[in-house]
Coordinates of C-alpha atoms and ligand atoms in Angstrom, one line a residue:
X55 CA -20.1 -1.7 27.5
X56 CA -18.2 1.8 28.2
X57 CA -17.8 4.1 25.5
X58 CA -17.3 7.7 24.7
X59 CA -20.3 9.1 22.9
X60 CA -20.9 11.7 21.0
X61 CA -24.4 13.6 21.5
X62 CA -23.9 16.7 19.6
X63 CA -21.0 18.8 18.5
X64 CA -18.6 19.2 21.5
X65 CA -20.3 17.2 24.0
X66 CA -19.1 13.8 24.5
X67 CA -20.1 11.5 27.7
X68 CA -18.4 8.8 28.9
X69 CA -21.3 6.3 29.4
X70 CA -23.0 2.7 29.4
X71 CA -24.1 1.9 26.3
X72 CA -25.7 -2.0 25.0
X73 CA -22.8 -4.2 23.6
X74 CA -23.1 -4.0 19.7
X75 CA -24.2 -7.5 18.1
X76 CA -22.0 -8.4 15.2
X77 CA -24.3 -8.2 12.1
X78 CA -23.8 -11.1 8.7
X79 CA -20.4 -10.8 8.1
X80 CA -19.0 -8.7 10.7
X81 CA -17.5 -9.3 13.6
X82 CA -17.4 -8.1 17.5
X83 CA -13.7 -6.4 18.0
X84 CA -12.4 -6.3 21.6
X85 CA -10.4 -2.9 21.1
X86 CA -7.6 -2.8 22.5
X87 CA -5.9 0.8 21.5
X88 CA -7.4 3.3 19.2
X89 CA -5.3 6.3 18.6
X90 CA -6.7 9.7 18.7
X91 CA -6.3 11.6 15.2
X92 CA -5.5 15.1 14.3
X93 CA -8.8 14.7 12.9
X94 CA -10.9 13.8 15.7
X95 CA -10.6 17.0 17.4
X96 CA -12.3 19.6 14.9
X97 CA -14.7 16.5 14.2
X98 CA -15.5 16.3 18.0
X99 CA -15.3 20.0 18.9
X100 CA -16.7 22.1 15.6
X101 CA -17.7 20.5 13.2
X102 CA -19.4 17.1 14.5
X103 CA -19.8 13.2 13.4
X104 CA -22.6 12.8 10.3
X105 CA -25.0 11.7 12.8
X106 CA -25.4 11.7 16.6
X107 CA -24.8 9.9 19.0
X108 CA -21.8 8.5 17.7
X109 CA -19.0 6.8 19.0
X110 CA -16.0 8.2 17.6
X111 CA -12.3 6.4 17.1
X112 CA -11.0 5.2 13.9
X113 CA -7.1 4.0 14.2
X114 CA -7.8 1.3 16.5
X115 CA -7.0 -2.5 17.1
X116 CA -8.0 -5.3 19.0
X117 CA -9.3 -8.9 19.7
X118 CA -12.2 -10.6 17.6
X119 CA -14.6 -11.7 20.6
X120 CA -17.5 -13.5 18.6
X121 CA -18.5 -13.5 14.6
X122 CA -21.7 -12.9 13.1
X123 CA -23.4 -14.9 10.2
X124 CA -21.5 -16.4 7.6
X125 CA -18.4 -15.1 9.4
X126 CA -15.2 -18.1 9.4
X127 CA -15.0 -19.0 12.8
X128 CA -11.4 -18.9 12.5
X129 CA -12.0 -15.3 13.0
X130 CA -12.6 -15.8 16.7
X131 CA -9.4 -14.7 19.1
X132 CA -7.4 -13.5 16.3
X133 CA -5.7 -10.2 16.7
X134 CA -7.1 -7.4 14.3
X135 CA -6.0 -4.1 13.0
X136 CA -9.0 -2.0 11.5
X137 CA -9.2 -0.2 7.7
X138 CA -11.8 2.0 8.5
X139 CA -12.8 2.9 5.1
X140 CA -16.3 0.9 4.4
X141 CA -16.8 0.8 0.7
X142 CA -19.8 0.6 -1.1
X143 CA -17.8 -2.4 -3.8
X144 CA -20.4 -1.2 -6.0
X145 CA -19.5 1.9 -7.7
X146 CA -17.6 2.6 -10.9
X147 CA -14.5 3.8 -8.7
X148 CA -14.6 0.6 -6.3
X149 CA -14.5 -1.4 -9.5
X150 CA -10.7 0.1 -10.0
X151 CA -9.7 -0.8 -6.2
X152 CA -9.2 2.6 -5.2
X153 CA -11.8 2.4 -2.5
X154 CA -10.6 5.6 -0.9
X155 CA -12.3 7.3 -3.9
X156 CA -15.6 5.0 -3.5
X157 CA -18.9 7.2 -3.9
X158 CA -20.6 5.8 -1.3
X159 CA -18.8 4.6 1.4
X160 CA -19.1 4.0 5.2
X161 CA -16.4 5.2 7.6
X162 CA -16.1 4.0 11.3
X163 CA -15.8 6.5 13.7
X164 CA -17.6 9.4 11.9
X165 CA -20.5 7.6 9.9
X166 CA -20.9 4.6 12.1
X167 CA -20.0 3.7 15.5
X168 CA -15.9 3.7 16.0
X169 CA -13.8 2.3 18.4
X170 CA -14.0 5.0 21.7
X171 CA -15.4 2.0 23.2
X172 CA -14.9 -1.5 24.8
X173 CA -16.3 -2.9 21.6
X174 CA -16.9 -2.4 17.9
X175 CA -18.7 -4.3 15.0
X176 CA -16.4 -4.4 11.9
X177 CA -17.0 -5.9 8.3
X178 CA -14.5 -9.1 8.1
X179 CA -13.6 -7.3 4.9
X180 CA -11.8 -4.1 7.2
X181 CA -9.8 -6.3 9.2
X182 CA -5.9 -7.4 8.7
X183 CA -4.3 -9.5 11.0
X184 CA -1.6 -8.3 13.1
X185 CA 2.0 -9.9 12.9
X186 CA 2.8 -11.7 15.8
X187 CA 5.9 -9.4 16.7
X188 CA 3.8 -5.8 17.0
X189 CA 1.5 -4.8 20.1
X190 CA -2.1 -3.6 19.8
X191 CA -0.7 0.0 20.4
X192 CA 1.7 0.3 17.5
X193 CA -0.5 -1.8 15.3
X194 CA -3.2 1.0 15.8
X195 CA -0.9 3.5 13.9
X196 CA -1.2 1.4 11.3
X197 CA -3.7 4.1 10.1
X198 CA -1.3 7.1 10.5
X199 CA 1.4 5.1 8.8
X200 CA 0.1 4.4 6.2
X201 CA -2.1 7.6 5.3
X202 CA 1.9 8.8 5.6
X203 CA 3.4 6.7 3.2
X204 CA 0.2 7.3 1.1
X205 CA 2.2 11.2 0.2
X206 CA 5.2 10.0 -0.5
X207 CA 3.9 7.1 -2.9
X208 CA 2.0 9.8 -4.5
X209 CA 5.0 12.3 -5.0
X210 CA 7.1 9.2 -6.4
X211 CA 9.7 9.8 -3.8
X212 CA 13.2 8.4 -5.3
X213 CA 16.5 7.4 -3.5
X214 CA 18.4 10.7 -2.3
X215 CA 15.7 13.0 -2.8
X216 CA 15.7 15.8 -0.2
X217 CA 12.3 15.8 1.4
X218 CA 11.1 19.2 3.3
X219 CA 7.6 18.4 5.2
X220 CA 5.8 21.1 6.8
X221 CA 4.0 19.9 10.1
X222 CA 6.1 18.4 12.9
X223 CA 2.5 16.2 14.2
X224 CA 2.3 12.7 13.6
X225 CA 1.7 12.4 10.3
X226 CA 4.3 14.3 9.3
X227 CA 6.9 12.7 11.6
X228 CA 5.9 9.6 10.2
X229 CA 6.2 10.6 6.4
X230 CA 10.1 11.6 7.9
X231 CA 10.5 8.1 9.0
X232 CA 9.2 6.6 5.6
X233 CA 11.2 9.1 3.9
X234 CA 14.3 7.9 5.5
X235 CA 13.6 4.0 5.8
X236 CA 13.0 4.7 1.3
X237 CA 16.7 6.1 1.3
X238 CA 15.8 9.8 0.3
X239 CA 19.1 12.2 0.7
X240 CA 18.2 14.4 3.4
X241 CA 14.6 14.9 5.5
X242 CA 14.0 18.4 6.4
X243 CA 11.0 19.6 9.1
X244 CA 9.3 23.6 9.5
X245 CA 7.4 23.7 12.1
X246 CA 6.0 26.5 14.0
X247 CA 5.8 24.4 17.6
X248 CA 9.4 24.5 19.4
X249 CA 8.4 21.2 21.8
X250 CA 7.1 19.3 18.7
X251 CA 10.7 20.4 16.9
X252 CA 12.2 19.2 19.9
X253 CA 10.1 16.1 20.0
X254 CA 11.0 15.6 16.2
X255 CA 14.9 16.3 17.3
X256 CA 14.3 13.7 20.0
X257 CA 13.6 10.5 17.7
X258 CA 16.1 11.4 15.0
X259 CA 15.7 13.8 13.0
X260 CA 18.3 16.7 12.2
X261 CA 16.9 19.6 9.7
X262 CA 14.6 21.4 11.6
X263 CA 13.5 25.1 11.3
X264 CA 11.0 26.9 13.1
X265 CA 9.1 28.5 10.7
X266 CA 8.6 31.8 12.9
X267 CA 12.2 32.6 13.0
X268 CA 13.6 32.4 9.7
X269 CA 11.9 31.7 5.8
X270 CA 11.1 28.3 5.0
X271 CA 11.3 29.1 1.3
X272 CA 15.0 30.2 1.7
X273 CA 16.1 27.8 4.5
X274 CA 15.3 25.1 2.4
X275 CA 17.1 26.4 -1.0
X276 CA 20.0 27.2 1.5
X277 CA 19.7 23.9 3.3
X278 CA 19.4 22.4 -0.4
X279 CA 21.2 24.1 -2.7
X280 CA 18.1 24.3 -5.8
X281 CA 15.4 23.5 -3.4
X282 CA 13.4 20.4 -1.8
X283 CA 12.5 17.8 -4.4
X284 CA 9.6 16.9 -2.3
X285 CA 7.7 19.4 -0.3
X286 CA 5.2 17.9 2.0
X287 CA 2.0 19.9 3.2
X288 CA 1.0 17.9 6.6
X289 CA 0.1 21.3 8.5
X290 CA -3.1 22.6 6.8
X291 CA -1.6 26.0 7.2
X292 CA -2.0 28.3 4.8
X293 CA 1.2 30.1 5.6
X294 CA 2.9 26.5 4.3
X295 CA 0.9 26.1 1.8
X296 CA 2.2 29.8 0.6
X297 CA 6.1 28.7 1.2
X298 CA 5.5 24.9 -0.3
X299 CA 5.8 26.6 -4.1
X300 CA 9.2 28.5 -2.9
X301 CA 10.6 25.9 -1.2
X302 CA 10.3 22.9 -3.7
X303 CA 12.6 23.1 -7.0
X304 CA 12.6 23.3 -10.6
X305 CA 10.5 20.5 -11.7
X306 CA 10.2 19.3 -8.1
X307 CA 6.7 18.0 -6.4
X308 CA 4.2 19.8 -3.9
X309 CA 2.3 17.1 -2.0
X310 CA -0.9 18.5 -0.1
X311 CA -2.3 16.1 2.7
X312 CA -2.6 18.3 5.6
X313 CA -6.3 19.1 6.6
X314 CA -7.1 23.3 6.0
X315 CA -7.3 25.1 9.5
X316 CA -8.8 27.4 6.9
X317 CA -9.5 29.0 3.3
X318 CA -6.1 28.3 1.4
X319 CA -5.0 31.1 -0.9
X320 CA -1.9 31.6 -2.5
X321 CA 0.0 34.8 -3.5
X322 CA 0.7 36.0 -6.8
X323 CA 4.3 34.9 -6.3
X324 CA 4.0 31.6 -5.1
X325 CA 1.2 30.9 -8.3
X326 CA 3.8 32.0 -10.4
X327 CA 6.7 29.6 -8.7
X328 CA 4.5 26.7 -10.2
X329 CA 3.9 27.8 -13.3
X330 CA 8.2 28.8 -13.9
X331 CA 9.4 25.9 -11.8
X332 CA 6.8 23.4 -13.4
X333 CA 5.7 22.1 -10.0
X334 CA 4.1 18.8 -9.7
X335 CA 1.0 20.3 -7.0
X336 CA -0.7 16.7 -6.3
X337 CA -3.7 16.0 -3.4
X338 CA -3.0 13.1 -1.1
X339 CA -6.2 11.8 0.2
X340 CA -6.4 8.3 2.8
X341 CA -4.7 5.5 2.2
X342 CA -4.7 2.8 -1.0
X343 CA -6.0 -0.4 0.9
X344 CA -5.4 -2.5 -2.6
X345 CA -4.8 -6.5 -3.8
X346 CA -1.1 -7.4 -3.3
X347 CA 1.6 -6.5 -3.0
X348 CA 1.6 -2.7 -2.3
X349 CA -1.3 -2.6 -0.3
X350 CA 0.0 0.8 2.0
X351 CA -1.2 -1.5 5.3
X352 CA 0.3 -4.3 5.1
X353 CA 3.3 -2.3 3.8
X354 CA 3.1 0.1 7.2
X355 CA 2.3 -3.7 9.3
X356 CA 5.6 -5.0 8.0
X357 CA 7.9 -2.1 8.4
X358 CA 6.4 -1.9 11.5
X359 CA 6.8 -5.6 12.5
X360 CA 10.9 -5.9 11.4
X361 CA 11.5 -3.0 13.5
X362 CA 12.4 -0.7 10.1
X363 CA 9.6 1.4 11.0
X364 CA 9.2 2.8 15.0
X365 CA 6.5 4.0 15.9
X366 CA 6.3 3.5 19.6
X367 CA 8.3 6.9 20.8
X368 CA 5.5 8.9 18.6
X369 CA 3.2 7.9 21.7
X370 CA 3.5 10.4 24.4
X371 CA 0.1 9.2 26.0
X372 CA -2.2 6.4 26.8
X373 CA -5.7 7.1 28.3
X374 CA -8.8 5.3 29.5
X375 CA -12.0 6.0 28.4
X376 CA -12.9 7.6 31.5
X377 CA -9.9 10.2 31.0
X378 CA -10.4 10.4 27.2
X379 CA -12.7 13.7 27.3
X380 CA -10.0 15.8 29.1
X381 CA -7.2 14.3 26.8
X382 CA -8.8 15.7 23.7
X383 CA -9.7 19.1 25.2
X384 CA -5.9 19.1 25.8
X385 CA -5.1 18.7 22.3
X386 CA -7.8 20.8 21.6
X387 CA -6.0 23.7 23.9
X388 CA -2.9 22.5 22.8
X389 CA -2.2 22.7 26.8
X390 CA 0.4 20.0 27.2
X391 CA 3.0 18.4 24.7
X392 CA 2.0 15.8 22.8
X393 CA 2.7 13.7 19.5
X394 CA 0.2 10.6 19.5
X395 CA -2.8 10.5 22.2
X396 CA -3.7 6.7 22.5
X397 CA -6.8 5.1 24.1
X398 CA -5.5 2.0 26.1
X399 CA -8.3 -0.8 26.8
X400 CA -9.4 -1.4 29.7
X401 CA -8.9 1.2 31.6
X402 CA -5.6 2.5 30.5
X403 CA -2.6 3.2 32.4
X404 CA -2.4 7.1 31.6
X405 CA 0.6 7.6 31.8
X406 CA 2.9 10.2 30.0
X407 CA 5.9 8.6 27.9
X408 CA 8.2 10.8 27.3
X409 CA 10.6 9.0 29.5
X410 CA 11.5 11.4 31.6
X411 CA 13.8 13.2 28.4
X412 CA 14.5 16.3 29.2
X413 CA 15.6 18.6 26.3
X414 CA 15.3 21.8 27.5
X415 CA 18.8 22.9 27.5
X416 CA 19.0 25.3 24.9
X417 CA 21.4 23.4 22.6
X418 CA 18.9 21.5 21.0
X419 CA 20.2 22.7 17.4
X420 CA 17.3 23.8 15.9
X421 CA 17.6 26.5 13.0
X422 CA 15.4 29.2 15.2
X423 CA 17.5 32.6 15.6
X424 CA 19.7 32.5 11.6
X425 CA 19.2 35.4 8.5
Ligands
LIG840 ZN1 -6.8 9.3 11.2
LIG841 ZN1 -17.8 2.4 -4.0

């Protein structure tokens, strides 16, 4: 099969490799989209997989092509969305169901093989099937979507809340979208990107600031009145991290999910906001794959499948393997607008969708130039 491996940090080759045999209890996944995650690039270009070669990849969907030993044959030809998570099902935290948490877990696409390739093995137990209404691609943001609504589950996110996310990537354009389909007030976006604001403007949303221009902290007790009830971390910026404890309100919650471009430190002042304010600070790590009924995926699959939750505009572009390598030096360079990379089976058509929107015209109402 075809696949994009990784040999050491920063050097991936597209290449033949053997077609992987579907061990007892796994099966053989046709992939048919596997998105490319915020996460893959300083996992492909710095800091590397836990062992090489290794094929990276781990939002992905596809076909089941064949089923090992002891697998239900009913298996075969059904259409499969991936929880990458492996868990041990052993340890004291797997015994609770929060297999995020598990000790001694396996992870496709950065401790074993992922889906940057024609085919993948998967344990039966990682696989949900897709409703019949969604396509591979959106099913493949299952991942995103639900590692999204993960944040906002975890800040106990009520009806009319306002909601101020830093990060106008993927995740955090999807936590907007959740934020809005759970009836919060009002869903406001910093950024420090003017095409991603624009890009965020473009599929709906209307409080945007570009955090170079103006304070977040005070555009959002403005925007507000007493502050955000929900601040949202999905940058990994320490500058947001600083402004999270001024922008949130008395008694409001700080939710920290994006990954650190760096050591995170916060002022004197901003330590003391959460100490006078009360601040709920709370980690948001993965996404709860649990028993019925609010397992996060099958929450994500179904807001998906109704149509409540779109995810379809986030993707700007579809790649084929063979084009894959310079697609993620492009996000690496940030080189060319993007929101979700996705790589399309066979070959992929590679083609840019931004339909041809053109919102350069200077009235695109974002707070940049105010105070
Ligand atoms: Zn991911
Ligand atoms: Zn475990």
């Amino acid at each position: 099969m075809k696949a994009c491996v990784l040999h050491g940090v920063g050097d991936m080759r597209t290449e033949q490799v053997p077609d992987p045999f579907p061990g007892p209890g796994e099966v053989l996944l046709r992939v048919r989209a596997c998105g490319v995650c915020g996460s893959d690039i300083p996992r492909i270009f710095e800091k590397g997989t836990y062992r090489f070669p290794l094929i990276p990849g781990h939002e992905f969907a596809g076909l089941v092509e064949a089923v090992g030993a002891g697998v239900d044959s009913a298996w075969t030809g059904a259409r499969a969305v991936v929880y990458p998570l492996v868990p041990c099902r052993r340890c004291a935290v797997c015994e609770t169901g929060a297999y995020a948490q598990c000790a001694d877990y396996d992870y496709l696409g950065s401790r074993r093989n992922g889906a940057f390739a024609e085919f993948v093995t998967v344990p039966t137990w990682n696989l949900i099937r897709i409703p019949e209404a969604l396509g591979f691609e959106e099913a493949a943001m299952t991942e995103p979507a639900a590692v999204a609504l993960h944040a906002l589950r975890r800040a106990g996110v009520d009806t009319g809340d306002r909601v101020l996310i830093f990060g106008a990537g993927p995740i955090g354009l999807l936590i907007g979208k959740w934020a809005e389909l759970m009836g919060v007030g009002e869903t406001l976006m910093v950024d420090v990107d003017l095409a991603r604001l624009r890009f965020a403007q473009s599929i709906g949303f209307r409080h945007l600031l570009d955090g170079r221009q103006a304070d977040p902290a005070e555009w959002a007790q403005k925007k507000t009145g007493r502050g955000a009830d929900i601040v949202i971390e999905a940058s990994g910026s320490a500058a947001a991290f600083e402004h999270s404890m001024g922008a949130a309100r008395t008694g409001g919650a700080v939710v920290l999910l994006g990954n650190p471009a760096g050591p995170m430190s916060l002022s004197q002042d901003a330590y003391w906001a959460i100490l006078r304010k009360e601040l709920r600070v709370l980690g948001s790590w993965n996404s709860a794959r649990v028993a019925m009924p609010k397992d996060e995926w099958r929450l994500a699959l179904d807001a998906m499948s109704s149509g409540r939750l779109q995810v379809d505009r986030m993707i700007t572009h579809r790649v084929g393997l063979d084009d894959l390598w310079d697609r993620l030096q492009m996000m690496r360079d940030h080189s060319e607008f993007h929101c979700k990379v996705m790589a399309v089976n066979p070959q992929g058509m590679a083609k840019n969708n931004e339909d041809g929107e053109d919102n350069r015209d200077g009235k695109h109402g974002i707070d940049s130039s105010h105070l």
